[in-house]
Tab-separated table of C-alpha atoms and ligand atoms in Angstrom:
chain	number	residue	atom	x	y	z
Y	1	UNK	CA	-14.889	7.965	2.537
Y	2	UNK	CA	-13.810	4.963	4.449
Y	3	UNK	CA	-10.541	5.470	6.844
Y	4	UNK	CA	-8.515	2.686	8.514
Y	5	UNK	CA	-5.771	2.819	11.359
Y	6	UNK	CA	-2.087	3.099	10.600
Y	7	UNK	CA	-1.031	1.175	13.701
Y	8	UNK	CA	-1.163	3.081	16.869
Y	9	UNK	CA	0.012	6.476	15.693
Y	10	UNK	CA	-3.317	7.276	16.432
Y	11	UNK	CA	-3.847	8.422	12.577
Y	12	UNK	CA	-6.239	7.243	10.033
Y	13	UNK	CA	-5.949	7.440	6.935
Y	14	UNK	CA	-8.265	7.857	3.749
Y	15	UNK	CA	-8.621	4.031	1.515
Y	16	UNK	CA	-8.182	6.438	-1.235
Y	17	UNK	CA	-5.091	8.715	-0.976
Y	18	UNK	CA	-3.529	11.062	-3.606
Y	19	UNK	CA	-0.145	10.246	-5.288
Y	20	UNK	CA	0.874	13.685	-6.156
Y	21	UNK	CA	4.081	12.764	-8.443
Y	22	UNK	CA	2.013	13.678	-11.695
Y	23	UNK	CA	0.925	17.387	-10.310
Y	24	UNK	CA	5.326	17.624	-10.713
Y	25	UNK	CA	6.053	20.198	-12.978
Y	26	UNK	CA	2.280	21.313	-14.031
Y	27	UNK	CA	0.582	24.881	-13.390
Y	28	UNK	CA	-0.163	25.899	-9.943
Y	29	UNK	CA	-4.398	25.624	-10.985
Y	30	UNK	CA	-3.721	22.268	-11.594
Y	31	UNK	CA	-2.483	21.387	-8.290
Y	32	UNK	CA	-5.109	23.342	-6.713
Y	33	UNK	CA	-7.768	21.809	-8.772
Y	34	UNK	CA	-6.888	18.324	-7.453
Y	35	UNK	CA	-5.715	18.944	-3.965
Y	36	UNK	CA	-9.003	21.103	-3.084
Y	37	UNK	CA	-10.981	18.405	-5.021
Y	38	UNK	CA	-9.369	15.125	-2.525
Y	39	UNK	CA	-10.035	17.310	0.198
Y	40	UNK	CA	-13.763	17.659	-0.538
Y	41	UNK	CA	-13.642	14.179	-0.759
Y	42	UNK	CA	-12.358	13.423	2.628
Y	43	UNK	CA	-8.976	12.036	0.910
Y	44	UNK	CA	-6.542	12.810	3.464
Y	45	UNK	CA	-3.003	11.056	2.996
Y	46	UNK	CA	-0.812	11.815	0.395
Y	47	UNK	CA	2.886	11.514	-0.539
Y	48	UNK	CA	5.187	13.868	-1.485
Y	49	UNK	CA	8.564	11.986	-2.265
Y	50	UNK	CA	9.004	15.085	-5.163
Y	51	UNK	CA	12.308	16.646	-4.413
Y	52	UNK	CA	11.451	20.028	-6.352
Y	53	UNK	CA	10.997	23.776	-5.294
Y	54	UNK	CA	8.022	24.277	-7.438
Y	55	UNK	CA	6.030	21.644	-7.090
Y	56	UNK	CA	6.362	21.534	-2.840
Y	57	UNK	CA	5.572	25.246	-2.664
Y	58	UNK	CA	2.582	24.256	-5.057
Y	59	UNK	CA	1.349	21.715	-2.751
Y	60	UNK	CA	2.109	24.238	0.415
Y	61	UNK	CA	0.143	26.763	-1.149
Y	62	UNK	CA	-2.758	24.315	-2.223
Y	63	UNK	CA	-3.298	23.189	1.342
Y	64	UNK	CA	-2.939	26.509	2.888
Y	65	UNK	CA	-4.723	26.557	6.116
Y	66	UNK	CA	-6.301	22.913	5.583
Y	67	UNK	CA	-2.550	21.774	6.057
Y	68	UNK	CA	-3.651	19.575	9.320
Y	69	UNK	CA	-6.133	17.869	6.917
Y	70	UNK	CA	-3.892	15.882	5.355
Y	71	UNK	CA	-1.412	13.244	6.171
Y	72	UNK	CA	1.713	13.996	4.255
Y	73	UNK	CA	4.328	11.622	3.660
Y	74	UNK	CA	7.591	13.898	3.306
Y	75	UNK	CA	10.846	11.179	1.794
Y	76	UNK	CA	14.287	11.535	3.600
Y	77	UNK	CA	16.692	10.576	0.979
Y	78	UNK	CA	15.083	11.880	-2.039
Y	79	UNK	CA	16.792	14.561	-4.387
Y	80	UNK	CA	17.306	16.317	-7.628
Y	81	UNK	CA	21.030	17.074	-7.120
Y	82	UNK	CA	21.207	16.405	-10.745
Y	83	UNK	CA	17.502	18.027	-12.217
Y	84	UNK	CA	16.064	14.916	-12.020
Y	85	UNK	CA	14.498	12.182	-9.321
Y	86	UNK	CA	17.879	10.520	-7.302
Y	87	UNK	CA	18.559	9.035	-4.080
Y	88	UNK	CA	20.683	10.656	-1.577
Y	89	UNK	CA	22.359	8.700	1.529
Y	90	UNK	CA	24.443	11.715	2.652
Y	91	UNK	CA	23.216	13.139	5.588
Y	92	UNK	CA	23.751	16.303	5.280
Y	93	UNK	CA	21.876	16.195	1.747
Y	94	UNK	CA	19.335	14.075	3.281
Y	95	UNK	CA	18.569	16.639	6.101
Y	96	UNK	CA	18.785	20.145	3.273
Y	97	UNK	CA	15.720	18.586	1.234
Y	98	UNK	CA	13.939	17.327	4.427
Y	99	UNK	CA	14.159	21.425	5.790
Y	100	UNK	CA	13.947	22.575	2.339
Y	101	UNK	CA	10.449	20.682	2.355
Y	102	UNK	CA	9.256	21.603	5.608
Y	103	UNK	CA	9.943	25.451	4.388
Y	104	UNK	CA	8.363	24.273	0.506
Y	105	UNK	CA	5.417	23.192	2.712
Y	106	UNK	CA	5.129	26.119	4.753
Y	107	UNK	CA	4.893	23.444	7.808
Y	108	UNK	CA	6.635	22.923	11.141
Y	109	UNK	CA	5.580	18.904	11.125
Y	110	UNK	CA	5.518	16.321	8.527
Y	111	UNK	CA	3.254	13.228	9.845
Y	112	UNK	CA	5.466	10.338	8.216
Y	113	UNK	CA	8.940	10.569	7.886
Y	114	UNK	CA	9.896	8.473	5.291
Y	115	UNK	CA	13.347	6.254	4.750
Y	116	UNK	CA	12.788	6.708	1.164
Y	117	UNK	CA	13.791	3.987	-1.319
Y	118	UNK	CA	15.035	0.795	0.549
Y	119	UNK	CA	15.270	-1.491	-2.281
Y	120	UNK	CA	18.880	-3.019	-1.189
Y	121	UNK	CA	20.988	-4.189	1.401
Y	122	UNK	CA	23.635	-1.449	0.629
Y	123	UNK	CA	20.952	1.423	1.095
Y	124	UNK	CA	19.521	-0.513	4.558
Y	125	UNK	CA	23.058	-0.475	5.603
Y	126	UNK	CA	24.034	3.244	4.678
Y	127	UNK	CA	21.081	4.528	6.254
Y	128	UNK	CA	22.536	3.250	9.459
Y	129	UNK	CA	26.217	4.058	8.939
Y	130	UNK	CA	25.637	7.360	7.908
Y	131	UNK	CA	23.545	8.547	10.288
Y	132	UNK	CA	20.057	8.650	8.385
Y	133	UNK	CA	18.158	6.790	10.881
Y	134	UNK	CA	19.396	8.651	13.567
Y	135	UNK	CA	17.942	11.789	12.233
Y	136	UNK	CA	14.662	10.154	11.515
Y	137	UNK	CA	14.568	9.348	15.369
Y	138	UNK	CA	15.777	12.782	16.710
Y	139	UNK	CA	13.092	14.188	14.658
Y	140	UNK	CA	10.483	12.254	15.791
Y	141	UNK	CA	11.801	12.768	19.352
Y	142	UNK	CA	11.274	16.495	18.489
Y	143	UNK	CA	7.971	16.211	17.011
Y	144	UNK	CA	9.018	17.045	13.739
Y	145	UNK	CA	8.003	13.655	12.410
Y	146	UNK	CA	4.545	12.160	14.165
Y	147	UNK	CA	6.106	8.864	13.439
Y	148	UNK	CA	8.607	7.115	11.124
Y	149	UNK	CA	7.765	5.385	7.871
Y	150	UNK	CA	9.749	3.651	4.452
Y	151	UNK	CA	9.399	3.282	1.015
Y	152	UNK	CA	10.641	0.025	-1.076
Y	153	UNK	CA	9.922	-2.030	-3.814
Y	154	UNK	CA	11.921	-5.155	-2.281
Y	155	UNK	CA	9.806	-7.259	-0.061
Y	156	UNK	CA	12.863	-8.871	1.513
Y	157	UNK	CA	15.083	-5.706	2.199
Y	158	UNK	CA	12.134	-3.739	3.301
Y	159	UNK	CA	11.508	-6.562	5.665
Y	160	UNK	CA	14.785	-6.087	7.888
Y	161	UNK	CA	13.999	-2.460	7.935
Y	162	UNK	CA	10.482	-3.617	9.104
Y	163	UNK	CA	11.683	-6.202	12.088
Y	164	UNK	CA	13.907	-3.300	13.878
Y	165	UNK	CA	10.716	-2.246	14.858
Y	166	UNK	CA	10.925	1.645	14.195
Y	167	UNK	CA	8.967	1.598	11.295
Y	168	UNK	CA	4.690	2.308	11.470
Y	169	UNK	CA	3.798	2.629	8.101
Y	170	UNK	CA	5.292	1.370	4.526
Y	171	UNK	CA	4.899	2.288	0.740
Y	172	UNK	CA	4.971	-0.407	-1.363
Y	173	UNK	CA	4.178	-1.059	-4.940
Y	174	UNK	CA	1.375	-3.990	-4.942
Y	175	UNK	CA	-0.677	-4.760	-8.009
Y	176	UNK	CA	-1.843	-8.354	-9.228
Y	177	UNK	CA	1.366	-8.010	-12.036
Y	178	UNK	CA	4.279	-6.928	-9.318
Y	179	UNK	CA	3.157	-9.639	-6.808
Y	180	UNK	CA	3.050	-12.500	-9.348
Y	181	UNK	CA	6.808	-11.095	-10.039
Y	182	UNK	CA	9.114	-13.883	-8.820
Y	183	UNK	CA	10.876	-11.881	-5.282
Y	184	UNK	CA	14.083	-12.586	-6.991
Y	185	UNK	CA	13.101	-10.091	-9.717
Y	186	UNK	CA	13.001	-6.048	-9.328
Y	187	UNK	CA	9.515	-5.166	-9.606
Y	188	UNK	CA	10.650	-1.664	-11.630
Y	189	UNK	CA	12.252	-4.139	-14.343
Y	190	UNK	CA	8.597	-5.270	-15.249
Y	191	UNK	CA	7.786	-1.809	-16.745
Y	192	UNK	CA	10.604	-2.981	-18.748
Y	193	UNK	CA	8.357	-3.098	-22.142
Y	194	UNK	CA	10.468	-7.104	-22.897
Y	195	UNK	CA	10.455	-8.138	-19.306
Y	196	UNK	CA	6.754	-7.122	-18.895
Y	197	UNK	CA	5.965	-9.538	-21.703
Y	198	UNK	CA	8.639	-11.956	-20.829
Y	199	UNK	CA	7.421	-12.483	-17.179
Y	200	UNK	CA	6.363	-16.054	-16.538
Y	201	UNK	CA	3.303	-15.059	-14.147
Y	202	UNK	CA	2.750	-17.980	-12.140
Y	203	UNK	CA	1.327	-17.159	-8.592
Y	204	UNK	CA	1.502	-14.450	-6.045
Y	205	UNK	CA	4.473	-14.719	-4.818
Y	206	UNK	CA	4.936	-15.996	-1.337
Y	207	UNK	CA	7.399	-13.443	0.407
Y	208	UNK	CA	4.895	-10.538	-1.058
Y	209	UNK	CA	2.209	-12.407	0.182
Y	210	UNK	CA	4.186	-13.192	3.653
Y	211	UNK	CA	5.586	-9.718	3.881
Y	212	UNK	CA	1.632	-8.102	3.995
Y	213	UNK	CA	0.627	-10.598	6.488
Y	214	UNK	CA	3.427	-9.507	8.766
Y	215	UNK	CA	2.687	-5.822	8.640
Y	216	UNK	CA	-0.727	-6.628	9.533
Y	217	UNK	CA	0.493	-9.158	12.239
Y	218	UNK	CA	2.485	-6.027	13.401
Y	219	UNK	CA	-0.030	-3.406	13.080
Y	220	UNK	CA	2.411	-1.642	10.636
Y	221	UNK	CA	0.189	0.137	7.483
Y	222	UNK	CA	0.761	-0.297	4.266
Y	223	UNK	CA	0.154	2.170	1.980
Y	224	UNK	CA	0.048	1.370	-1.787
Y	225	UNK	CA	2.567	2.961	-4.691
Y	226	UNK	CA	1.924	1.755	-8.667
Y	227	UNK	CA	-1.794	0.765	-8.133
Y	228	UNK	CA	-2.504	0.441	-11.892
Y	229	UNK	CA	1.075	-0.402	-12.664
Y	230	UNK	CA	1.708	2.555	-14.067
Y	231	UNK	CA	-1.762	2.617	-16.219
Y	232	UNK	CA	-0.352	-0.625	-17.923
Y	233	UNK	CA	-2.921	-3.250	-16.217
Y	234	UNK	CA	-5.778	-0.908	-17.561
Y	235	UNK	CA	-4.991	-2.144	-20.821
Y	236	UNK	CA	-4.994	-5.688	-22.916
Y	237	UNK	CA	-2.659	-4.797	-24.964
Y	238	UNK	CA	-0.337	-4.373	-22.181
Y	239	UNK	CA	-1.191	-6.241	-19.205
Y	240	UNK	CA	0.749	-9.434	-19.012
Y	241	UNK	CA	-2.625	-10.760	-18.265
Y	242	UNK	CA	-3.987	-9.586	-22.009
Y	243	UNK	CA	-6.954	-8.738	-19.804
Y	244	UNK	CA	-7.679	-5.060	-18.962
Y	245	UNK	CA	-8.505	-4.539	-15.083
Y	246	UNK	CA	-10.882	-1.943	-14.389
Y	247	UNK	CA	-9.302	0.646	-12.157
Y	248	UNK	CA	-11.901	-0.292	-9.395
Y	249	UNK	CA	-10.533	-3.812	-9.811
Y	250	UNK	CA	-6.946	-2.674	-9.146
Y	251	UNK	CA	-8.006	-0.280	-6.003
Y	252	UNK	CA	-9.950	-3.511	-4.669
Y	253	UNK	CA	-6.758	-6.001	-5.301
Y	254	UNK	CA	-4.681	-3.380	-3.397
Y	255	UNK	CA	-7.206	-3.057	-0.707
Y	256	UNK	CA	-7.682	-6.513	-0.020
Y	257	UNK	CA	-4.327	-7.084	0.600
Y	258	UNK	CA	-3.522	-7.734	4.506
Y	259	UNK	CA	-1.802	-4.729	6.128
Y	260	UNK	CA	-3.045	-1.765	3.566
Y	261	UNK	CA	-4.374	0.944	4.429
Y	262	UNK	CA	-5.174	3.233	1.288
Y	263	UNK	CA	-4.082	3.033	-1.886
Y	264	UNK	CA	-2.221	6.915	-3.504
Y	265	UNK	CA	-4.229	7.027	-6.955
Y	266	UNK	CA	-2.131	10.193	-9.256
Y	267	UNK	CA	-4.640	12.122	-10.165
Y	268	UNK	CA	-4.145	15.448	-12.074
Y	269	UNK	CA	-7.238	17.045	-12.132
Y	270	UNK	CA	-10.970	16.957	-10.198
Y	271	UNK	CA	-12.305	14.354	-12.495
Y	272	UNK	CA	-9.766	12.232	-11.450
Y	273	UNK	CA	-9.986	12.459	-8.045
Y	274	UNK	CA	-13.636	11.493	-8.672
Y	275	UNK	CA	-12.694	8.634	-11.154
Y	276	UNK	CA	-10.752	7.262	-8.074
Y	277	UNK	CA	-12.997	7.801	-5.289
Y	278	UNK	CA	-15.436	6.374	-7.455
Y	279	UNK	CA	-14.425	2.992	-6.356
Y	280	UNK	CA	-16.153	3.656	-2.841
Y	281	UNK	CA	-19.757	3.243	-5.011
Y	282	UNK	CA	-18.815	-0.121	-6.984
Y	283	UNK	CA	-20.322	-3.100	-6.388
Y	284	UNK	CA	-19.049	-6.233	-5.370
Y	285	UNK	CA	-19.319	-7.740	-8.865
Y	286	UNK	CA	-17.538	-4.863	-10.294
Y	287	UNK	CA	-14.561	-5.275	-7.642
Y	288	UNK	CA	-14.348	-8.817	-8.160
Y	289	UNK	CA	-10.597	-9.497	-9.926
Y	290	UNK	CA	-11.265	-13.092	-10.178
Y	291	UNK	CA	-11.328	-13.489	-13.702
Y	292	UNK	CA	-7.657	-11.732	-14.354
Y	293	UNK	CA	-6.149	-13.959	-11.693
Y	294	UNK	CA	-7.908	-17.065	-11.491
Y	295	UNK	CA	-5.641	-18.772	-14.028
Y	296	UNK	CA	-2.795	-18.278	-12.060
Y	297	UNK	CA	-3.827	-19.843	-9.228
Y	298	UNK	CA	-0.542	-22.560	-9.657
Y	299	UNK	CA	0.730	-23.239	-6.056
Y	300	UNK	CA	-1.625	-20.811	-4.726
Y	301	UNK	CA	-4.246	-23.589	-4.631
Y	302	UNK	CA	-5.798	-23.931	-1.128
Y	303	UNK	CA	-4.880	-20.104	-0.209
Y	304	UNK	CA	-7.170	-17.558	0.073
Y	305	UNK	CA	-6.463	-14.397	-1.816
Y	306	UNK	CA	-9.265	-12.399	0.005
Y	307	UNK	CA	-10.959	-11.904	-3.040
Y	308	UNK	CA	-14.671	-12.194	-1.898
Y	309	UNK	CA	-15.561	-14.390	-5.037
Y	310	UNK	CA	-17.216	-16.807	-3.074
Y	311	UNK	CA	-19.962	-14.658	-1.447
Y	312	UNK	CA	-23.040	-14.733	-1.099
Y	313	UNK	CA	-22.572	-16.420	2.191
Y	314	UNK	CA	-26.097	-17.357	3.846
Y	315	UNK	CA	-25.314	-16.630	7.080
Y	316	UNK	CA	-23.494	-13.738	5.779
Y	317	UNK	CA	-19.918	-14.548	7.026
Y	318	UNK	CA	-17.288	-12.045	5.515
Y	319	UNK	CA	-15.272	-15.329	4.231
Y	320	UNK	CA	-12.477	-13.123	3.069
Y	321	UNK	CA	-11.831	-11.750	6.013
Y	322	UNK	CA	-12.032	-14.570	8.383
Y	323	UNK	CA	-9.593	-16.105	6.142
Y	324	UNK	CA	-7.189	-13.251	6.474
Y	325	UNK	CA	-7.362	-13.050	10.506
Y	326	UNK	CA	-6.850	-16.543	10.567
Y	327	UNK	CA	-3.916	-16.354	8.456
Y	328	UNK	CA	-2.437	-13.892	10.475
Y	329	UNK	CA	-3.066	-15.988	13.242
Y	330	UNK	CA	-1.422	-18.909	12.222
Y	331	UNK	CA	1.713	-16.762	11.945
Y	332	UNK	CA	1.897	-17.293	15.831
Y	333	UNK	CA	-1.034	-19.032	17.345
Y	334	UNK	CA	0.357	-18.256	20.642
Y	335	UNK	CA	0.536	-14.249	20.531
Y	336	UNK	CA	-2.255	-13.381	18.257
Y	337	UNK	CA	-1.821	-9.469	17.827
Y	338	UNK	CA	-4.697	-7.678	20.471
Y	339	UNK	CA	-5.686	-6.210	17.398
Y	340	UNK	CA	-6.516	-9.029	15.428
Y	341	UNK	CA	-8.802	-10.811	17.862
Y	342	UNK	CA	-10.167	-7.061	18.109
Y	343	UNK	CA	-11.473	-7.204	14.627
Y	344	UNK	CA	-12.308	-10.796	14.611
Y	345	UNK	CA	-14.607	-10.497	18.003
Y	346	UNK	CA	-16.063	-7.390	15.626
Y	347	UNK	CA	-17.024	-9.364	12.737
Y	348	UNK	CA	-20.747	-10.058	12.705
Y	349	UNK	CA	-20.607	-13.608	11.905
Y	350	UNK	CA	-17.991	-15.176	12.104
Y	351	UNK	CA	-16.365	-18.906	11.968
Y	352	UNK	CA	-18.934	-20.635	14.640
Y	353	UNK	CA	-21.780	-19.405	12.594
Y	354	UNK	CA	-20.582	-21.854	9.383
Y	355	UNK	CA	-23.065	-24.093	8.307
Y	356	UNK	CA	-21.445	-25.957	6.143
Y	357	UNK	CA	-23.372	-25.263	2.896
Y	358	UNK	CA	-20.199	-25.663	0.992
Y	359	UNK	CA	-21.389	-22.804	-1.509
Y	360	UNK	CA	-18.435	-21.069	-0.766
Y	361	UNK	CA	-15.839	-24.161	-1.652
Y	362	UNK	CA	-17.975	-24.467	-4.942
Y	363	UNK	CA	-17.609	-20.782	-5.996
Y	364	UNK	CA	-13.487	-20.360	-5.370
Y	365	UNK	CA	-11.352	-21.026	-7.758
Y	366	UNK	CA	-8.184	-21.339	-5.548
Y	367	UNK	CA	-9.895	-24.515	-3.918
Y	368	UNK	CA	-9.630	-23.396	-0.532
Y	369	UNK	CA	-10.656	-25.222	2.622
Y	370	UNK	CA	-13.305	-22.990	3.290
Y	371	UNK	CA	-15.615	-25.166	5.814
Y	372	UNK	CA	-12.057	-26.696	7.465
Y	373	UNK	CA	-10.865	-22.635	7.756
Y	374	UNK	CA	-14.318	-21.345	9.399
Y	375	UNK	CA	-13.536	-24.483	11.977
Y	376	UNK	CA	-10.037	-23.517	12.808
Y	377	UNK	CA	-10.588	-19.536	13.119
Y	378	UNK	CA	-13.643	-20.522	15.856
Y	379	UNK	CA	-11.185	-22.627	17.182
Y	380	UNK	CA	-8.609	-20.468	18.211
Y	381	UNK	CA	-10.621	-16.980	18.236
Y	382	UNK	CA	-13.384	-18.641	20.261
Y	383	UNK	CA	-16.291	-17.662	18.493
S	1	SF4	S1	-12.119	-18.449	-0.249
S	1	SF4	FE1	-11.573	-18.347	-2.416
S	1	SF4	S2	-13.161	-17.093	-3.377
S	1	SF4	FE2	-13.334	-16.811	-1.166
S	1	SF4	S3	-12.128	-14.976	-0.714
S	1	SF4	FE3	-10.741	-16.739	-0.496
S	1	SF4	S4	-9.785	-17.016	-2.509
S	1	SF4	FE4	-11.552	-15.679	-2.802
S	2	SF4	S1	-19.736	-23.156	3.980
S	2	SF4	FE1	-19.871	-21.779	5.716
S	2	SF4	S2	-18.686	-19.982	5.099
S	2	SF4	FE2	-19.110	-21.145	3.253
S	2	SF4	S3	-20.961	-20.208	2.399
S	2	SF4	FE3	-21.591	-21.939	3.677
S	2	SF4	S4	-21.988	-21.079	5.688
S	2	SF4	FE4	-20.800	-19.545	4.538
């Protein structure tokens, strides 16, 4: 298993975590099965946003004494006040199910405390008024929480959440489909089965694209909700793209995307979990998304979407990621983030190495500067 960062929480979590929203409502083997099956895989973040008795004492009971093997993501605001998924913004509602979870759990700690569903100004602004963020800071004061994180679909809400700084980690629903939805556009609306179809898919869109880069500028994780869109990209006959993606292609989109951390597969059963982690044994030509995407490259032409298409490099530069330091860089080329020029100075070659073969330029079908970029990142990384 591979494990990156979240920020400086001084957690790291698993590029393959478990979305447990599917174990809702099935047999207690079940949610054995797949919970003992992640952990012998060294999966070790998931997210329980489920609001339920049955399914959190499941989980509880499932982790039993391996509880401090997995980074749980426990929602503040999520309910069933009416037998099925809601939001709550009352606080005394919120703070029942967040109790009610830690007791479901059989815990004393939940590792990210999550502002659960800010999709809209009017939820950003009633967590404040009533109180909701106030709890999530006394209980990190007390421990309760290791640290604070959100879930949204709505890259620019999420955002102002983001900039008040108390935020370290973020769900968010990324797939090729929901970032080539126009910002203006609720990504939930595209499961819509006419709006799905409807969609003009034109390029990824730039506040998505701009929101990722931030976390990353900000050391804030992302972790990634709706991987597969909801098993929809798997399939021609649905995907807007008429192309299926593999399910290692949609892991490797999410992955590549500046900021994330690990992507929370649902899984169900054992094979599942192995299906999923499965990805960590692909190769680089069955990652490769290029072909679903490539003809949507509209005014995405000159940026790099850290696909890896163009490789092999001959001096074996990791072109994908130069690009995506340097991009991060040029959101403030005076106050790069320490950690930034941290993994850049790690990178075994790196711009300064370039040799101008101009493979790389031939190979990428977004026509981006590729010799110009290698220039600029030695530039202002100094190597
Ligand atoms: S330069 Fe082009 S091919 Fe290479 S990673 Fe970026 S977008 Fe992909
Ligand atoms: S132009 Fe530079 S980065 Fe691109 S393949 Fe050649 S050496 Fe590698």
């Amino acid at each position: 298993m591979e494990y990156r960062k979240i920020g400086n929480t001084g957690m790291s979590a698993s590029v393959i975590g478990l979305g447990a929203e599917h174990l809702d409502g099935k047999p207690y083997a079940m949610v054995e099965e797949t919970i003992h099956a992640a952990l012998d895989h060294g999966i070790n973040i998931m997210d329980v946003f489920m609001p339920g008795d049955e399914i959190r004492k499941n989980i509880g009971k499932a982790l039993g004494n391996r509880r401090k093997d997995f980074i749980i993501q426990g929602h503040i605001g999520s309910v069933d006040l009416s037998q099925q998924y809601d939001i709550s913004r009352d606080l005394s509602t919120c703070k029942r199910y967040f109790e009610n979870l830690l007791d479901n759990l059989g815990t004393d700690y939940i590792d990210v405390g999550m502002l659960f569903f800010i999709d809209s100004d009017e939820a950003f602004e009633q967590i404040y008024s009533n109180g909701i963020v106030d709890y999530v800071l006394e209980l990190k004061e007390k421990g309760i929480v290791r640290t604070i994180g959100t879930s949204s679909h709505n890259p620019v809400t999420v955002r102002k959440l983001l900039e008040t700084g108390i935020v370290d980690l973020m769900m968010f629903s990324i797939n090729p489909a929901f970032d080539m939805t126009p910002v203006q556009s609720h990504v939930l609306s595209t499961f819509d089965d006419k709006q799905f179809a409807e969609q003009q898919y034109v390029t990824i869109d730039p506040v998505r694209a701009e929101l990722y880069k931030y976390c990353e500028q900000k050391e804030i994780a992302i972790t990634v909700m709706k991987t597969l869109g909801g098993g929809r990209l798997l399939s021609a006959e649905h995907s807007p793209f008429k192309k299926a993606m593999s399910v290692t292609q949609c892991i490797h989109y999410a992955l590549t995307r500046p900021g994330v951390v690990s992507t929370l597969i649902g899984c169900q059963s054992a094979k599942q979990v192995e299906e999923a982690v499965g990805y960590l044994n692909t190769t680089d030509e069955q990652r490769d998304y290029m072909d679903i995407i490539s003809g949507y490259q509209g005014e995405l032409s000159g940026k790099c979407v850290y696909c890896n298409h163009c490789q092999p490099c001959p001096v074996d530069i990791d072109i994908a990621m130069v690009n995506k330091y340097l991009d991060i860089a040029m959101l403030d080329t005076a106050n790069i983030p320490p950690s930034i020029m941290q993994h850049y100075g790690s990178l075994s070659a790196s711009g300064i190495d370039c040799i101008a073969c101009g493979s790389c330029e031939d190979k990428c079908p977004f026509s981006v500067p590729v010799i110009k970029n290698m220039e600029v990142a030695s530039g202002l990384f100094g190597k």
